[in-house]
Amino acid sequence: MIQFDKVNKWYGSYQALVEVSEQIAEGEVVVVCGPSGSGKSTLIRTLNRLEPIQGGRILIKGEDIHRKGLDVNEFRSHIGFVFQQFNLFPHLSVLDNCTLAPMRLRGLSREQARERAHALLQRVGLAHKADALPAQLSGGQQQRVAIARALAMQPPLMLFDEPTSALDPEMVGEVLLVMRDLAAEGMTMVCVSHEMGFAAEVADRVLFMDQGRVLERATPQDFFNRPQHPRAQQFLADIRSPFAHQLENG
Ligand code: ADP
Ligand code: MG
């Protein structure tokens, strides 16, 4: 479904993606991990054209999504994107947050859009908050609304960029559960996440990035138990025992 073909990306003179070639199948759940600054967000943002690339190609269902002449807004409306900051429309109710784009961009009637939104809010456990404003919700609830809002556009692909990183620890689980259900229903998902428990349980494949390169691609079982690349081994050691690294470095 998704094909990265020798993708190179620079920010000025800094190369943020180096010869990235990967394939992601329909229905696959891929978790991208790696140290801060390794290019994870950049990779995911090139997938919905939030970032241009300077070399290579990215195909989705055979279509070159960085080609000239692509209607970027139209294209982007078909890809669900959930990121750290939930960015709900603050002046709109939870329900209206979920109906706006389907009405405007997909031509749904208000009634159709509301029906769809209600079903999705039910699915993320927030049907009872339909009339609330975002500010009246917890962070975890807001992020679940953000997922429902993205799903309201019926995207074939969902991208997540550290969706739980801005949440208080007790709210991480409720968002991961929604993501797990989505994965179980067969959604194609690319998730940047530091939640290694989630990766171990839900991912079909883990990609490990460092310095703009994908250094390792493996099943979660292999990645967590038998990481091959020294940097992946170091990364896993660091996240398992954050103090060890500090001690080594004085
Ligand atoms: P990650 O998500 O893995 O933390 P990013 O993809 O955000 O990494 O960033 C990769 C590298 O590109 C980092 O060195 C970062 O400083 C740099 N970078 C990211 N965005 C920009 C930008 N808009 N302009 C210049 N450099 C950037
Ligand atoms: Mg990032």
Coordinates of C-alpha atoms and ligand atoms in Angstrom, one line a residue:
M1 CA 0.0 0.0 0.0
I2 CA 2.8 2.4 0.9
Q3 CA 6.2 2.4 -0.8
F4 CA 9.2 4.5 0.1
D5 CA 11.7 4.4 -2.7
K6 CA 15.1 5.8 -1.9
V7 CA 13.6 8.9 -0.2
N8 CA 16.0 11.7 0.7
K9 CA 15.0 14.8 2.5
W10 CA 17.0 17.8 3.6
Y11 CA 16.2 20.8 5.8
G12 CA 18.6 23.2 4.3
S13 CA 22.0 21.5 4.4
Y14 CA 20.9 19.0 7.1
Q15 CA 19.8 15.6 5.7
A16 CA 16.9 14.4 7.7
L17 CA 16.0 11.3 5.7
V18 CA 18.7 9.2 4.0
E19 CA 17.8 6.7 1.3
V20 CA 14.8 5.4 3.0
S21 CA 13.2 2.5 1.2
E22 CA 10.4 0.7 3.0
Q23 CA 7.1 -1.0 2.1
I24 CA 4.0 -1.1 4.3
A25 CA 1.2 -3.5 3.4
E26 CA -2.5 -2.8 3.7
G27 CA -3.7 -3.6 7.2
E28 CA -0.2 -3.5 8.6
V29 CA 0.5 -1.7 11.9
V30 CA 4.0 -0.3 11.9
V31 CA 5.6 1.4 14.9
V32 CA 8.5 3.7 14.2
C33 CA 10.9 4.3 17.1
G34 CA 14.3 5.7 17.6
P35 CA 16.1 8.5 19.5
S36 CA 14.9 12.1 19.4
G37 CA 15.9 13.8 16.2
S38 CA 16.3 10.6 14.3
G39 CA 13.7 11.6 11.6
K40 CA 10.6 9.8 12.8
S41 CA 8.3 12.8 12.5
T42 CA 9.8 13.8 9.3
L43 CA 9.2 10.3 7.8
I44 CA 5.6 10.4 8.9
R45 CA 5.0 13.9 7.7
T46 CA 6.3 13.1 4.2
L47 CA 3.5 10.5 4.0
N48 CA 0.8 13.1 4.0
R49 CA 2.8 15.8 2.3
L50 CA 3.3 18.0 5.3
E51 CA 7.0 17.9 4.3
P52 CA 8.4 17.9 0.8
I53 CA 11.1 15.4 -0.2
Q54 CA 14.1 16.1 -2.4
G55 CA 14.9 12.7 -3.8
G56 CA 13.2 9.4 -4.4
R57 CA 9.5 8.6 -4.5
I58 CA 6.7 7.8 -2.1
L59 CA 3.8 5.8 -3.6
I60 CA 0.5 5.1 -1.9
K61 CA -1.6 2.6 -3.7
G62 CA 0.7 3.1 -6.7
E63 CA 0.2 6.9 -6.8
D64 CA 3.2 9.2 -6.5
I65 CA 2.1 11.5 -3.7
H66 CA 4.9 14.0 -4.2
R67 CA 4.2 14.5 -7.9
K68 CA 3.6 18.0 -9.2
G69 CA 0.0 18.8 -9.8
L70 CA -1.4 16.6 -7.0
D71 CA -4.3 18.4 -5.2
V72 CA -2.6 18.4 -1.8
N73 CA -5.6 19.4 0.3
E74 CA -7.8 16.7 -1.3
F75 CA -5.0 14.1 -0.9
R76 CA -4.5 15.0 2.7
S77 CA -8.2 14.8 3.5
H78 CA -7.9 11.0 2.9
I79 CA -5.2 10.4 5.4
G80 CA -5.9 10.4 9.1
F81 CA -3.3 12.2 11.2
V82 CA -3.1 12.3 14.9
F83 CA -0.3 14.1 16.7
Q84 CA 0.9 15.0 20.1
Q85 CA -1.1 18.2 20.4
F86 CA -4.7 17.3 19.8
N87 CA -5.6 20.6 18.1
L88 CA -9.4 20.3 18.3
F89 CA -11.3 23.3 17.3
P90 CA -11.8 24.9 20.7
H91 CA -15.0 26.8 19.9
L92 CA -16.8 23.7 18.5
S93 CA -18.5 20.9 20.5
V94 CA -17.0 17.5 20.4
L95 CA -19.7 16.4 17.9
D96 CA -19.2 19.4 15.6
N97 CA -15.4 18.8 15.7
C98 CA -16.2 15.4 14.1
T99 CA -18.9 16.6 11.6
L100 CA -17.2 19.7 10.1
A101 CA -14.8 18.1 7.6
P102 CA -17.1 15.3 6.4
M103 CA -19.8 17.9 5.7
R104 CA -17.4 20.4 4.0
L105 CA -15.2 18.0 2.2
R106 CA -17.3 14.9 1.6
G107 CA -20.7 16.5 1.1
L108 CA -22.4 14.6 3.9
S109 CA -25.6 16.1 5.1
R110 CA -25.7 17.3 8.7
E111 CA -27.7 14.3 9.7
Q112 CA -25.4 11.8 8.0
A113 CA -22.4 13.5 9.5
R114 CA -23.9 13.4 13.0
E115 CA -24.9 9.8 12.7
R116 CA -21.3 8.9 11.7
A117 CA -19.8 11.1 14.4
H118 CA -22.0 9.6 17.1
A119 CA -21.0 6.1 16.1
L120 CA -17.3 7.0 16.2
L121 CA -17.7 8.8 19.6
Q122 CA -19.3 5.6 20.9
R123 CA -16.4 3.6 19.6
V124 CA -13.9 5.8 21.5
G125 CA -16.1 5.8 24.6
L126 CA -17.1 9.4 24.5
A127 CA -20.7 9.4 23.2
H128 CA -21.7 11.1 26.5
K129 CA -19.4 14.0 25.8
A130 CA -20.8 14.9 22.3
D131 CA -22.0 18.3 23.4
A132 CA -19.0 19.2 25.5
L133 CA -16.3 21.7 24.4
P134 CA -12.8 20.4 24.1
A135 CA -11.6 22.4 27.1
Q136 CA -14.1 20.5 29.3
L137 CA -12.3 17.2 28.5
S138 CA -9.2 15.7 29.9
G139 CA -6.2 15.3 27.6
G140 CA -6.9 11.6 27.1
Q141 CA -10.5 12.3 26.1
Q142 CA -9.4 15.1 23.8
Q143 CA -7.0 12.7 22.1
R144 CA -9.7 10.1 21.7
V145 CA -11.9 12.8 20.1
A146 CA -9.0 13.7 17.7
I147 CA -8.9 10.0 16.7
A148 CA -12.7 10.0 16.1
R149 CA -12.5 13.2 14.1
A150 CA -9.8 11.7 11.9
L151 CA -11.8 8.5 11.5
A152 CA -14.9 10.5 10.5
M153 CA -13.2 11.0 7.1
Q154 CA -13.0 7.2 6.6
P155 CA -9.3 7.3 5.8
P156 CA -7.7 4.1 4.5
L157 CA -4.5 5.0 6.5
M158 CA -3.9 6.5 9.9
L159 CA -0.7 8.2 11.0
F160 CA 0.1 8.8 14.6
D161 CA 3.0 10.9 15.8
E162 CA 3.6 10.4 19.5
P163 CA -0.1 10.5 20.3
T164 CA 0.4 9.9 24.0
S165 CA 3.5 11.9 24.6
A166 CA 1.7 15.0 25.8
L167 CA -0.6 13.1 28.2
D168 CA -0.4 12.6 31.9
P169 CA 0.6 8.9 32.5
E170 CA -2.8 7.8 33.7
M171 CA -4.4 8.8 30.4
V172 CA -2.0 7.0 28.1
G173 CA -3.7 3.7 28.4
E174 CA -7.1 4.8 27.3
V175 CA -5.7 6.2 24.0
L176 CA -3.6 3.1 23.4
L177 CA -6.7 1.0 23.8
V178 CA -8.5 2.9 21.2
M179 CA -5.5 2.5 18.9
R180 CA -5.3 -1.2 19.6
D181 CA -9.0 -1.7 18.7
L182 CA -8.4 0.2 15.5
A183 CA -5.5 -2.0 14.6
A184 CA -7.6 -5.1 15.4
E185 CA -10.2 -3.9 13.0
G186 CA -7.6 -3.9 10.2
M187 CA -6.7 -0.3 9.9
T188 CA -3.4 0.4 8.2
M189 CA -1.4 2.4 10.8
V190 CA 2.0 4.1 11.0
C191 CA 2.7 5.1 14.6
V192 CA 5.6 7.0 16.0
S193 CA 5.6 5.9 19.6
H194 CA 7.8 5.4 22.6
E195 CA 5.2 3.0 24.1
M196 CA 7.1 -0.2 23.8
G197 CA 4.4 -2.2 25.4
F198 CA 2.0 -1.0 22.7
A199 CA 4.6 -1.8 20.0
A200 CA 5.2 -5.3 21.4
E201 CA 1.5 -6.1 21.6
V202 CA 0.0 -4.3 18.5
A203 CA 2.7 -3.8 15.9
D204 CA 3.2 -6.1 13.0
R205 CA 6.6 -4.5 12.5
V206 CA 8.9 -2.1 14.2
L207 CA 11.1 0.3 12.3
F208 CA 14.1 1.7 14.2
M209 CA 15.5 5.0 12.9
D210 CA 18.7 6.8 13.7
Q211 CA 20.2 9.8 12.0
G212 CA 17.6 9.8 9.2
R213 CA 18.1 6.1 8.3
V214 CA 16.0 3.1 9.0
L215 CA 18.6 0.9 10.6
E216 CA 16.4 -2.0 11.5
R217 CA 13.0 -3.5 10.6
A218 CA 11.8 -6.4 12.5
T219 CA 8.8 -8.1 14.1
P220 CA 8.4 -6.8 17.7
Q221 CA 9.5 -10.2 19.0
D222 CA 12.8 -10.0 17.1
F223 CA 13.3 -6.3 17.8
F224 CA 12.9 -6.5 21.5
N225 CA 14.5 -9.8 22.1
R226 CA 17.2 -9.8 19.4
P227 CA 18.0 -6.3 18.2
Q228 CA 20.7 -6.6 15.5
H229 CA 22.1 -3.1 15.1
P230 CA 24.3 -1.8 17.9
R231 CA 22.4 1.5 18.0
A232 CA 19.1 -0.4 18.3
Q233 CA 20.6 -2.4 21.2
Q234 CA 21.8 0.8 22.8
F235 CA 18.4 2.5 22.3
L236 CA 16.6 -0.4 24.0
A237 CA 19.1 -0.5 26.8
D238 CA 18.6 3.2 27.4
I239 CA 14.8 3.1 27.5
R240 CA 14.8 0.0 29.7
S241 CA 17.2 1.5 32.2
P242 CA 17.5 5.3 31.8
F243 CA 20.0 5.7 34.6
A244 CA 22.5 3.3 33.2
H245 CA 23.4 5.5 30.3
Q246 CA 23.8 8.6 32.6
L247 CA 26.1 6.7 34.9
E248 CA 28.3 5.5 32.0
N249 CA 28.6 9.1 30.8
G250 CA 29.3 10.4 34.3
Ligands
ADP1 P1 12.1 12.9 15.5 O1 10.7 13.0 15.3 O2 12.7 11.6 15.4 O3 12.5 13.5 16.9 P2 12.4 14.9 13.5 O4 11.9 14.2 12.2 O5 11.5 15.8 14.1 O6 12.9 13.8 14.5 O7 13.7 15.7 13.1 C1 14.8 15.1 12.5 C2 15.9 16.1 12.3 O8 15.5 17.1 11.5 C3 16.3 16.8 13.7 O9 17.7 16.9 13.7 C4 15.6 18.1 13.6 O10 16.3 19.1 14.3 C5 15.6 18.4 12.1 N1 14.4 19.2 11.7 C6 13.1 18.8 11.9 N2 12.3 19.7 11.4 C7 13.0 20.7 10.9 C8 12.8 21.9 10.3 N3 11.5 22.3 10.0 N4 13.8 22.7 9.9 C9 15.1 22.3 10.1 N5 15.4 21.1 10.7 C10 14.4 20.3 11.1
MG2 MG 9.1 13.6 16.4

